[in-house]
Coordinates of C-alpha atoms (C1' of nucleotides) in Angstrom, one line a residue:
Chain A
M95 CA -83.3 -17.4 -30.1
S96 CA -85.8 -16.7 -32.8
D97 CA -87.9 -19.4 -34.5
K98 CA -86.0 -18.7 -37.7
E99 CA -82.7 -19.2 -36.0
K100 CA -83.9 -22.5 -34.5
K101 CA -85.1 -23.8 -37.9
E102 CA -82.1 -22.7 -39.9
G103 CA -79.7 -25.6 -39.9
G104 CA -81.8 -27.6 -37.5
R105 CA -80.2 -30.4 -35.6
E106 CA -77.0 -30.2 -37.5
R107 CA -76.5 -26.7 -36.2
D108 CA -77.2 -27.8 -32.6
E109 CA -74.7 -30.5 -33.1
R110 CA -72.0 -28.1 -34.3
I111 CA -72.7 -25.8 -31.3
R112 CA -72.2 -28.8 -29.1
K113 CA -68.8 -29.4 -30.7
L114 CA -68.0 -25.7 -30.4
E115 CA -68.6 -25.9 -26.6
E116 CA -66.5 -29.0 -26.4
L117 CA -63.7 -27.3 -28.3
R118 CA -63.8 -24.4 -25.8
R119 CA -63.5 -26.9 -23.0
L120 CA -60.4 -28.3 -24.7
G121 CA -58.9 -24.8 -24.6
V122 CA -59.5 -24.1 -28.3
N123 CA -60.7 -20.6 -29.3
P124 CA -62.9 -21.4 -32.3
Y125 CA -62.6 -17.8 -33.6
P126 CA -59.0 -16.7 -33.2
Y127 CA -57.6 -13.4 -34.6
R128 CA -55.0 -14.3 -37.2
F129 CA -53.0 -17.0 -38.8
E130 CA -49.6 -16.8 -40.5
R131 CA -49.7 -18.5 -43.8
T132 CA -46.4 -19.3 -45.6
H133 CA -48.0 -20.2 -48.9
S134 CA -51.3 -20.1 -50.7
L135 CA -52.4 -23.5 -51.9
I136 CA -51.5 -22.6 -55.5
E137 CA -48.0 -21.5 -54.3
T138 CA -47.7 -24.8 -52.4
M139 CA -48.4 -26.8 -55.5
E140 CA -46.1 -24.6 -57.7
N141 CA -43.2 -24.8 -55.3
E142 CA -43.6 -28.5 -54.5
G143 CA -40.0 -29.3 -55.6
S144 CA -38.3 -27.0 -53.1
L145 CA -40.8 -27.5 -50.4
S146 CA -40.7 -31.3 -50.3
T147 CA -37.0 -31.9 -51.0
D148 CA -35.8 -30.4 -47.8
G149 CA -38.7 -31.5 -45.8
A150 CA -39.7 -28.0 -45.1
S151 CA -42.8 -27.1 -43.3
V152 CA -45.6 -25.1 -44.9
S153 CA -48.5 -23.4 -43.3
V154 CA -51.7 -23.1 -45.3
A155 CA -55.2 -22.0 -44.5
G156 CA -58.6 -22.5 -46.0
R157 CA -62.0 -24.2 -45.7
I158 CA -62.4 -27.9 -45.2
M159 CA -64.3 -29.2 -48.2
A160 CA -64.2 -32.9 -47.4
I161 CA -63.2 -35.3 -44.6
R162 CA -62.5 -39.0 -45.2
G163 CA -61.9 -40.7 -41.9
H164 CA -60.2 -44.0 -41.5
G165 CA -60.0 -44.6 -37.8
H166 CA -56.5 -43.6 -36.7
T167 CA -56.0 -41.4 -39.8
S168 CA -58.0 -39.1 -42.0
F169 CA -57.7 -37.5 -45.4
G170 CA -59.5 -34.4 -46.4
N171 CA -59.5 -31.5 -48.8
L172 CA -58.6 -27.9 -48.0
K173 CA -59.7 -25.1 -50.3
D174 CA -58.5 -21.5 -50.4
G175 CA -58.9 -18.7 -52.8
T176 CA -56.3 -20.1 -55.1
G177 CA -56.9 -23.8 -55.2
S178 CA -57.4 -27.0 -53.3
L179 CA -55.0 -29.4 -51.5
Q180 CA -55.4 -32.8 -49.9
F181 CA -54.4 -33.1 -46.3
Y182 CA -53.5 -36.2 -44.3
I183 CA -53.6 -36.4 -40.5
K184 CA -52.7 -39.3 -38.3
D185 CA -53.3 -39.6 -34.6
A186 CA -49.7 -40.7 -34.0
G187 CA -48.4 -37.8 -36.0
V188 CA -49.9 -35.0 -33.8
D189 CA -50.3 -34.3 -30.2
E190 CA -53.4 -35.4 -28.3
K191 CA -55.1 -32.0 -28.2
T192 CA -54.6 -31.6 -31.9
W193 CA -56.2 -34.9 -32.7
K194 CA -59.1 -34.2 -30.4
T195 CA -59.6 -30.9 -32.0
F196 CA -59.5 -32.5 -35.4
R197 CA -62.2 -34.9 -34.4
L198 CA -64.5 -32.0 -33.6
L199 CA -64.1 -30.4 -37.0
D200 CA -66.7 -30.4 -39.7
V201 CA -66.8 -29.9 -43.4
G202 CA -67.1 -26.1 -43.9
D203 CA -64.8 -25.2 -41.0
V204 CA -61.9 -22.8 -41.7
V205 CA -58.5 -24.1 -40.5
G206 CA -54.8 -23.4 -40.7
L207 CA -52.6 -26.4 -41.2
S208 CA -48.9 -26.8 -41.0
G209 CA -46.8 -29.8 -42.0
S210 CA -44.8 -31.3 -44.8
L211 CA -45.6 -32.2 -48.3
F212 CA -45.6 -35.7 -49.7
R213 CA -47.1 -37.6 -52.6
T214 CA -49.6 -40.4 -51.8
K215 CA -49.3 -43.7 -53.5
T216 CA -51.8 -42.6 -56.1
G217 CA -49.5 -39.6 -56.7
E218 CA -51.6 -36.8 -55.2
L219 CA -49.8 -33.9 -53.5
T220 CA -50.8 -33.9 -49.9
I221 CA -49.9 -32.0 -46.7
K222 CA -49.1 -34.3 -43.7
V223 CA -50.5 -32.3 -40.8
K224 CA -48.4 -31.6 -37.8
G225 CA -50.1 -28.5 -36.5
L226 CA -53.7 -27.6 -36.8
E227 CA -55.5 -24.5 -35.8
L228 CA -59.2 -23.9 -36.0
L229 CA -59.7 -20.5 -37.5
S230 CA -63.5 -20.4 -37.7
K231 CA -66.1 -22.9 -36.7
S232 CA -69.0 -23.1 -39.2
L233 CA -72.4 -23.8 -37.8
L234 CA -74.4 -24.4 -40.9
P235 CA -73.7 -27.3 -43.2
L236 CA -72.6 -26.9 -46.8
P237 CA -74.7 -28.3 -49.6
E238 CA -74.2 -31.8 -51.0
K239 CA -70.6 -32.4 -52.0
Y240 CA -71.3 -33.9 -55.4
H241 CA -74.2 -31.9 -56.8
G242 CA -73.3 -28.6 -55.1
L243 CA -76.0 -26.0 -54.8
Q244 CA -78.4 -26.2 -57.7
D245 CA -81.4 -24.1 -56.5
K246 CA -81.1 -20.8 -58.3
E247 CA -83.0 -18.9 -55.7
L248 CA -80.6 -20.1 -52.9
R249 CA -77.6 -19.5 -55.2
Y250 CA -78.6 -15.8 -55.7
R251 CA -79.7 -15.2 -52.1
Q252 CA -76.8 -16.9 -50.5
R253 CA -74.1 -16.2 -53.1
Y254 CA -71.4 -16.9 -50.6
V255 CA -72.5 -20.5 -50.5
D256 CA -72.7 -20.6 -54.3
L257 CA -69.1 -19.3 -54.4
I258 CA -67.9 -21.8 -51.9
V259 CA -69.2 -24.9 -53.6
N260 CA -69.5 -23.9 -57.3
D261 CA -66.1 -23.1 -58.6
E262 CA -67.3 -21.9 -62.0
V263 CA -69.2 -19.1 -60.3
M264 CA -66.0 -17.9 -58.7
E265 CA -64.4 -18.0 -62.1
V266 CA -67.1 -15.8 -63.7
F267 CA -66.5 -13.1 -61.1
R268 CA -62.7 -13.3 -61.5
T269 CA -63.2 -12.9 -65.2
R270 CA -65.5 -9.9 -64.5
A271 CA -62.7 -8.3 -62.5
R272 CA -60.2 -9.0 -65.2
I273 CA -62.5 -7.4 -67.8
I274 CA -62.9 -4.2 -65.8
D275 CA -59.2 -4.1 -65.1
T276 CA -58.3 -4.5 -68.7
I277 CA -60.8 -1.7 -69.7
R278 CA -59.4 0.6 -67.1
S279 CA -55.8 0.0 -68.3
F280 CA -56.9 0.5 -71.9
L281 CA -58.4 3.9 -71.0
N282 CA -55.6 5.0 -68.8
E283 CA -53.0 4.2 -71.4
R284 CA -54.9 6.5 -73.7
D285 CA -54.9 9.4 -71.2
F286 CA -58.5 9.1 -70.1
L287 CA -59.0 10.4 -66.6
E288 CA -61.2 8.3 -64.2
V289 CA -63.8 10.5 -62.4
E290 CA -66.7 10.2 -60.1
T291 CA -70.0 12.0 -60.6
P292 CA -73.2 12.2 -58.6
V293 CA -75.4 9.2 -58.1
L294 CA -78.1 11.4 -56.6
Q295 CA -79.2 13.8 -59.2
P296 CA -81.8 16.6 -59.0
I297 CA -82.7 16.0 -62.7
Y298 CA -82.1 12.6 -64.2
G299 CA -80.9 12.5 -67.8
G300 CA -78.5 11.0 -70.3
A301 CA -80.9 8.1 -71.2
M302 CA -84.6 7.4 -71.5
A303 CA -85.8 5.4 -68.5
R304 CA -87.9 5.6 -65.4
P305 CA -85.8 6.6 -62.4
F306 CA -85.8 5.6 -58.8
V307 CA -86.8 8.5 -56.7
T308 CA -85.6 9.4 -53.2
H309 CA -85.8 12.3 -50.8
H310 CA -83.1 14.4 -49.3
N311 CA -84.1 15.3 -45.8
A312 CA -81.8 18.2 -45.1
L313 CA -82.5 19.9 -48.3
D314 CA -86.1 18.7 -48.3
M315 CA -86.0 17.9 -52.0
K316 CA -86.6 15.1 -54.4
L317 CA -83.6 13.4 -55.8
Y318 CA -83.2 10.7 -58.5
L319 CA -80.8 7.9 -58.6
R320 CA -78.9 8.3 -61.8
I321 CA -80.0 6.5 -64.9
A322 CA -76.8 7.6 -66.6
D323 CA -73.9 9.9 -65.9
E324 CA -73.6 11.3 -69.5
L325 CA -74.5 14.9 -68.8
Y326 CA -72.1 15.2 -65.9
L327 CA -69.2 13.7 -67.9
K328 CA -69.9 16.1 -70.7
R329 CA -69.8 19.0 -68.3
L330 CA -66.3 17.9 -67.5
I331 CA -65.4 18.0 -71.2
V332 CA -66.6 21.6 -71.2
G333 CA -64.4 22.1 -68.2
G334 CA -61.3 21.0 -70.1
M335 CA -60.9 17.4 -68.9
E336 CA -60.4 16.2 -72.5
R337 CA -60.8 12.5 -71.9
V338 CA -62.9 11.2 -69.0
Y339 CA -64.5 8.0 -68.0
E340 CA -66.5 6.5 -65.1
F341 CA -67.6 3.0 -64.2
C342 CA -71.0 4.0 -63.3
K343 CA -73.7 2.1 -61.4
D344 CA -76.9 3.2 -63.0
F345 CA -80.4 2.6 -61.7
R346 CA -83.5 2.1 -63.9
N347 CA -86.9 1.5 -62.4
E348 CA -88.2 -1.0 -65.0
G349 CA -88.8 -4.6 -65.7
M350 CA -86.3 -7.3 -64.8
D351 CA -85.4 -10.1 -67.2
R352 CA -82.5 -12.1 -68.5
S353 CA -80.6 -8.9 -69.6
H354 CA -82.0 -6.3 -67.2
N355 CA -81.3 -5.7 -63.5
P356 CA -82.6 -2.6 -61.8
E357 CA -79.0 -1.6 -60.9
F358 CA -76.3 -2.3 -63.4
T359 CA -72.9 -1.2 -64.4
M360 CA -72.1 1.1 -67.3
L361 CA -68.9 2.4 -68.6
E362 CA -69.2 5.8 -70.1
C363 CA -66.2 7.6 -71.7
Y364 CA -65.9 10.9 -73.6
A365 CA -63.0 12.1 -75.7
A366 CA -62.7 15.7 -76.9
Y367 CA -62.0 16.2 -80.6
W368 CA -63.2 12.7 -81.5
D369 CA -66.3 11.9 -83.6
Y370 CA -68.3 8.7 -83.7
N371 CA -66.0 7.1 -86.3
D372 CA -63.1 7.4 -83.8
M373 CA -65.3 5.8 -81.2
M374 CA -66.1 2.9 -83.5
E375 CA -62.4 2.2 -83.9
F376 CA -61.9 2.6 -80.2
V377 CA -64.7 0.1 -79.4
E378 CA -63.7 -2.6 -81.8
T379 CA -60.1 -2.3 -80.7
L380 CA -61.1 -2.5 -77.0
Y381 CA -63.3 -5.6 -77.6
Q382 CA -60.6 -7.4 -79.5
K383 CA -58.1 -6.6 -76.8
L384 CA -60.5 -7.8 -74.1
A385 CA -61.1 -11.1 -75.9
D386 CA -57.4 -11.6 -76.4
E387 CA -56.4 -10.8 -72.9
V388 CA -59.2 -12.5 -71.0
L389 CA -59.9 -15.5 -73.2
G390 CA -56.8 -15.7 -75.3
T391 CA -58.7 -15.6 -78.6
T392 CA -61.1 -13.4 -80.5
K393 CA -63.2 -16.4 -81.5
I394 CA -65.6 -16.8 -78.7
K395 CA -68.5 -19.2 -78.1
Y396 CA -71.8 -17.8 -76.8
G397 CA -74.3 -20.6 -76.4
E398 CA -74.5 -22.3 -79.8
Q399 CA -73.1 -19.2 -81.6
E400 CA -69.5 -18.8 -82.8
I401 CA -68.6 -15.2 -82.7
D402 CA -65.4 -13.5 -83.9
L403 CA -64.6 -10.2 -82.3
A404 CA -61.5 -9.5 -84.5
T405 CA -61.4 -6.0 -86.1
P406 CA -62.7 -4.5 -88.2
W407 CA -66.4 -4.9 -87.5
R408 CA -69.0 -4.3 -90.1
R409 CA -70.6 -0.9 -90.2
L410 CA -74.3 -1.0 -91.1
P411 CA -76.5 2.1 -91.3
F412 CA -79.8 1.8 -89.4
F413 CA -82.0 2.2 -92.5
E414 CA -79.7 -0.1 -94.5
S415 CA -80.2 -2.8 -92.0
I416 CA -83.9 -2.5 -92.3
K417 CA -83.7 -2.5 -96.1
E418 CA -81.8 -5.8 -95.9
K419 CA -84.8 -7.4 -94.2
T420 CA -87.7 -5.6 -95.8
G421 CA -86.3 -4.8 -99.2
K422 CA -87.4 -1.3 -98.8
D423 CA -85.7 2.0 -97.9
L424 CA -88.0 3.4 -95.2
R425 CA -86.3 6.6 -94.6
E426 CA -88.8 8.7 -96.5
A427 CA -91.7 6.3 -95.8
S428 CA -94.9 7.7 -94.4
E429 CA -96.3 6.4 -91.1
E430 CA -99.0 4.6 -93.2
E431 CA -96.3 2.8 -95.2
L432 CA -94.4 1.8 -92.1
R433 CA -97.5 0.3 -90.6
K434 CA -98.2 -1.7 -93.8
T435 CA -94.6 -2.9 -94.1
A436 CA -94.6 -4.0 -90.4
E437 CA -97.9 -5.8 -90.7
R438 CA -96.7 -7.5 -93.9
C439 CA -93.7 -8.8 -92.0
G440 CA -96.0 -10.2 -89.3
I441 CA -95.1 -7.7 -86.5
N442 CA -97.7 -7.2 -83.8
L443 CA -98.2 -3.5 -83.5
E444 CA -100.3 -3.4 -80.5
G445 CA -99.4 -0.5 -78.3
V446 CA -97.0 0.9 -81.0
S447 CA -97.6 4.4 -82.1
G448 CA -96.0 7.2 -84.1
W449 CA -93.4 7.1 -86.9
V450 CA -90.5 6.7 -84.5
G451 CA -92.3 3.9 -82.5
L452 CA -93.0 2.0 -85.7
I453 CA -89.5 2.2 -87.1
D454 CA -88.0 1.2 -83.8
E455 CA -90.4 -1.7 -83.6
I456 CA -89.5 -2.8 -87.1
F457 CA -85.8 -2.7 -86.2
S458 CA -86.2 -4.6 -83.0
E459 CA -88.3 -7.3 -84.5
L460 CA -86.7 -7.8 -87.9
V461 CA -83.1 -6.8 -87.5
E462 CA -81.9 -7.0 -83.9
P463 CA -82.2 -10.7 -83.4
H464 CA -80.0 -11.4 -86.4
L465 CA -77.1 -9.2 -85.3
I466 CA -75.0 -12.1 -84.1
Q467 CA -71.5 -11.2 -85.4
P468 CA -70.2 -7.8 -84.2
V469 CA -71.7 -5.0 -86.1
F470 CA -72.0 -1.2 -85.6
I471 CA -75.5 -0.1 -86.5
T472 CA -75.1 3.6 -87.4
D473 CA -76.9 6.8 -88.2
Y474 CA -80.2 6.6 -86.3
P475 CA -83.2 8.9 -86.8
V476 CA -82.9 12.1 -84.9
E477 CA -86.1 11.5 -82.9
L478 CA -84.5 8.5 -81.2
S479 CA -81.4 10.4 -80.1
P480 CA -81.8 13.7 -78.4
L481 CA -78.2 14.0 -77.3
A482 CA -76.5 13.1 -80.6
K483 CA -75.2 15.5 -83.2
M484 CA -76.9 15.8 -86.5
H485 CA -75.3 13.7 -89.3
R486 CA -72.8 15.8 -91.3
S487 CA -74.3 14.7 -94.6
E488 CA -77.5 12.6 -94.0
K489 CA -80.6 14.7 -93.4
G490 CA -82.8 13.6 -90.5
L491 CA -80.2 11.3 -89.1
V492 CA -77.7 11.7 -86.2
E493 CA -74.1 10.4 -85.9
R494 CA -74.8 7.6 -83.5
F495 CA -73.9 3.9 -83.4
E496 CA -74.8 0.9 -81.3
P497 CA -72.5 -2.1 -81.3
Y498 CA -74.5 -5.4 -81.5
I499 CA -73.2 -8.8 -80.7
A500 CA -75.1 -12.0 -80.2
G501 CA -78.3 -10.1 -80.6
F502 CA -77.5 -7.9 -77.6
E503 CA -77.2 -4.2 -77.8
M504 CA -73.8 -3.8 -76.2
G505 CA -73.5 0.0 -76.0
N506 CA -74.4 3.4 -77.4
A507 CA -72.2 6.1 -78.8
F508 CA -72.4 9.4 -80.6
S509 CA -70.7 12.4 -82.0
E510 CA -71.9 14.4 -79.1
L511 CA -74.3 17.2 -79.7
N512 CA -72.4 20.3 -78.7
D513 CA -74.6 23.0 -80.3
P514 CA -76.4 24.5 -77.3
L515 CA -79.3 25.9 -79.4
D516 CA -79.9 22.7 -81.2
Q517 CA -79.7 20.8 -77.9
R518 CA -82.4 23.2 -76.5
E519 CA -84.5 22.5 -79.5
R520 CA -84.1 18.7 -79.0
F521 CA -85.1 18.9 -75.4
E522 CA -88.2 21.0 -76.4
Q523 CA -89.1 18.3 -78.9
Q524 CA -88.9 15.7 -76.2
T525 CA -91.2 17.8 -74.1
R526 CA -93.7 18.0 -77.0
M527 CA -93.5 14.2 -77.5
R528 CA -94.2 13.9 -73.8
Q529 CA -97.3 16.1 -74.1
E530 CA -98.4 14.0 -77.1
G531 CA -98.3 11.0 -74.8
A532 CA -94.9 9.4 -75.0
D533 CA -94.2 7.6 -71.8
E534 CA -90.5 8.4 -71.3
T535 CA -88.8 11.4 -72.7
H536 CA -85.7 13.2 -71.9
P537 CA -86.3 16.1 -69.4
V538 CA -85.0 19.6 -70.1
D539 CA -81.8 20.2 -68.1
E540 CA -81.2 24.0 -68.0
N541 CA -78.0 23.5 -66.0
Y542 CA -76.6 21.3 -68.7
L543 CA -77.6 23.7 -71.4
R544 CA -75.8 26.5 -69.7
A545 CA -72.7 24.3 -69.6
L546 CA -73.0 23.7 -73.4
E547 CA -73.4 27.5 -73.9
H548 CA -69.8 27.9 -72.6
G549 CA -68.7 25.8 -75.5
M550 CA -68.0 22.0 -75.6
P551 CA -65.4 20.9 -78.1
P552 CA -66.5 18.3 -80.6
T553 CA -66.6 15.1 -78.7
G554 CA -67.0 11.4 -79.1
G555 CA -68.9 9.7 -76.4
L556 CA -69.6 6.0 -75.6
G557 CA -71.5 3.9 -73.1
I558 CA -70.9 0.2 -72.7
G559 CA -73.0 -2.1 -70.6
I560 CA -70.5 -3.9 -68.5
D561 CA -72.8 -6.7 -67.3
R562 CA -73.7 -7.7 -70.9
L563 CA -70.1 -7.6 -71.9
V564 CA -69.3 -9.9 -69.0
M565 CA -72.1 -12.2 -70.1
L566 CA -70.7 -12.3 -73.6
L567 CA -67.2 -13.2 -72.5
T568 CA -68.2 -15.7 -69.9
D569 CA -70.9 -17.4 -71.9
S570 CA -73.5 -16.5 -69.3
H571 CA -77.1 -16.3 -70.3
S572 CA -78.6 -14.4 -67.5
I573 CA -77.5 -11.0 -66.1
R574 CA -78.0 -12.5 -62.7
D575 CA -75.1 -14.9 -63.3
V576 CA -72.7 -11.9 -63.7
I577 CA -74.0 -9.8 -60.8
L578 CA -72.9 -11.1 -57.4
F579 CA -76.1 -10.0 -55.6
P580 CA -78.8 -9.7 -58.2
A581 CA -82.1 -7.9 -57.2
M582 CA -84.5 -10.3 -55.5
R583 CA -87.7 -9.9 -53.6
P584 CA -87.1 -10.1 -49.9
E585 CA -87.5 -13.5 -48.3
T586 CA -90.8 -13.7 -46.6
G587 CA -91.4 -15.3 -43.2
R588 CA -93.0 -18.7 -43.1
D589 CA -96.4 -17.2 -42.7
G590 CA -95.9 -15.5 -46.1
Chain B
rG143 C1' -98.1 -7.0 -65.7
rC144 C1' -99.6 -11.7 -68.2
rG145 C1' -98.8 -17.2 -69.6
rC146 C1' -96.4 -21.7 -68.4
rC147 C1' -93.3 -24.6 -64.9
rG148 C1' -91.5 -25.5 -60.0
rC149 C1' -91.4 -25.5 -54.4
rU150 C1' -91.1 -32.8 -50.6
rA151 C1' -85.2 -34.0 -44.9
rG152 C1' -79.5 -29.2 -44.3
rC153 C1' -78.3 -30.4 -49.9
rU154 C1' -79.5 -33.3 -54.6
rC155 C1' -83.7 -35.8 -56.0
rA156 C1' -87.8 -39.9 -55.9
rA157 C1' -93.0 -41.2 -54.7
rU158 C1' -98.7 -40.8 -54.5
rU159 C1' -104.5 -43.2 -60.5
rG160 C1' -106.4 -39.4 -53.1
rG161 C1' -104.7 -44.3 -48.4
rC162 C1' -98.4 -45.4 -43.0
rA163 C1' -93.6 -39.8 -47.3
rG164 C1' -88.4 -42.5 -49.6
rA165 C1' -83.1 -42.7 -51.4
rG166 C1' -78.1 -40.8 -51.8
rC167 C1' -75.0 -37.2 -49.6
rA168 C1' -74.5 -34.4 -44.9
rA169 C1' -75.3 -35.5 -39.4
rC170 C1' -75.1 -39.0 -35.1
rU171 C1' -73.1 -44.1 -33.0
rG172 C1' -69.6 -48.0 -34.1
rA173 C1' -65.6 -50.5 -37.2
rC174 C1' -61.4 -49.1 -40.2
rU175 C1' -53.5 -46.5 -40.6
rC176 C1' -52.9 -44.2 -48.5
rU177 C1' -58.4 -42.4 -49.0
rU178 C1' -60.4 -39.1 -52.6
rA179 C1' -68.4 -39.0 -54.5
rA180 C1' -63.6 -43.7 -49.2
rU181 C1' -65.9 -48.3 -47.4
rC182 C1' -69.0 -51.3 -43.9
rA183 C1' -72.9 -51.8 -39.9
rG184 C1' -76.5 -49.1 -37.4
rU185 C1' -79.4 -44.4 -35.6
rA186 C1' -81.9 -40.1 -36.1
rG187 C1' -84.0 -36.5 -39.1
rG188 C1' -90.5 -34.0 -42.4
rU189 C1' -95.8 -28.0 -41.0
rU190 C1' -94.4 -32.2 -48.5
rC191 C1' -93.9 -23.1 -49.4
rG192 C1' -98.4 -20.7 -46.5
rG193 C1' -103.9 -20.3 -46.0
rG194 C1' -108.7 -22.1 -47.4
rG195 C1' -111.9 -25.8 -49.9
rU196 C1' -113.6 -30.8 -51.5
rU197 C1' -113.2 -35.7 -49.1
rC198 C1' -113.9 -40.8 -44.3
rG199 C1' -108.9 -39.4 -45.6
rA200 C1' -105.0 -34.2 -49.3
rU201 C1' -98.3 -34.0 -49.9
rU202 C1' -101.4 -35.5 -54.4
rC203 C1' -107.5 -32.5 -56.6
rC204 C1' -109.7 -27.2 -56.6
rC205 C1' -109.2 -21.8 -55.0
rC206 C1' -106.3 -17.7 -53.0
rG207 C1' -101.5 -16.1 -51.6
rG208 C1' -95.8 -16.3 -51.3
rC209 C1' -91.1 -17.1 -53.6
rG210 C1' -88.3 -18.7 -57.8
rG211 C1' -87.5 -20.1 -62.9
rU212 C1' -88.8 -19.4 -67.9
rG213 C1' -91.3 -17.0 -72.0
rU214 C1' -93.8 -12.5 -73.2
rA215 C1' -94.9 -7.3 -72.5
rC216 C1' -92.7 -2.7 -70.7
rC217 C1' -87.5 -0.6 -71.4
rA218 C1' -89.9 5.8 -77.2

RNA sequence: GCGCCGCUAGCUCAAUUGGCAGAGCAACUGACUCUUAAUCAGUAGGUUCGGGGUUCGAUUCCCCGGCGGUGUACCA
């Protein structure tokens, strides 16, 4: 036994192992193979009428969350994936072995109980235990019953304990599943085809971010974990899959904070013959439906903010949004003018360079934080968007939008650039920007260019950050609260 | 990366102007046949995150490190 194992749980663990051995001596297998349930706990409660009138027996299973002993009797609480039910056991009501077994149980043990339902004098539905089967002996104690598990580090590292004792955590992840399910139905109903594309990519692309790098031994080559699946999905559009989507785990080798985890979930979808206006309608309709189905209302609360997701959402061109804050149309402004405007607005420009960098900084500082109600920011400068199609009427802009809610960028969408020669030119511009010192630029992807040269129909494309969407709809304020196992540094030994 | 805050019993938290480290829950022993944060009596449980320094004495003060939280930066 390692030192670590000895320490973890300490004396209480030793005590439980002692009970385990005693149970075995009684002829009880503490880890049997299966148990036949007749009802989940929620079904038990819902069918109380029929179950208790004819004195029928029910069999339920779950984890013991509390034991309140009274000498010859005991009350306790059993919890399963659907709910919680009180149980009552009396030594005279069960055989001797069962009673002895019960006396060796602890809070945290998984058991199967059979018996009949009744109401206590305080009116609580309770199962009167006749049969009891230990299904799994727990060796480590659960956290304190009243305060639960508070320590954020432990909650993230031992999410299973968090889920056992903090019901609201379970609820967040049920909601997450409902959200994804609703999106999938929404897409399937509209004839989108769910596909899978490579996680390991020889050239990363579709976004601007630092990738994780890995190595393929058999091929002796460098591979990147995807930062996006965009370029693969658009190859499928070329191939004639007219509507495709993928729930895509993406990986970005960058900082972690309240809204960034190194691996996160993105939905990307593409529809041939759509443009970004179709995509805007699609997004607002989807969000309205999600709010309705998941929360039952489009009026949601996020922290102190009241947000209404009902359609239609405001459309606000990028430069228009900046004009609202600065009073100036900066589309034609020189770099010098941008710098002056930014400084006048009190923006710290340390480390910011170039026209694009400045305009982006001004937008981030002055506009973004105020985008609380749903809004589509549209028509971005071409330099910011190497994969988006030139605007049909506005020079220097592309047909791109980002939905913003509660100050969060919730996604990104374009009329996809399908002109292969223009796309090549954009990639080359990225390369020039890189040579001029830009940190992160989009690499040239010849393979993708060849696909475009075969002809991609006009296409609307969309990416939605699923984690942020779940945050919004569950009123969660850290991405770690909507990811079951968020990235953490490994636990170190006691010697640090 | 940087700033600030935190780390004390299995869990939730106290305490120390630097002087024997505490409570509640959980555990253990006992009492108790409708309790539900059960109750009552008792017992046990600590490398105060790790290392170093100052000191007669450090859990407390100082330095280095670890992990976490939070803000900020990066994320064209």
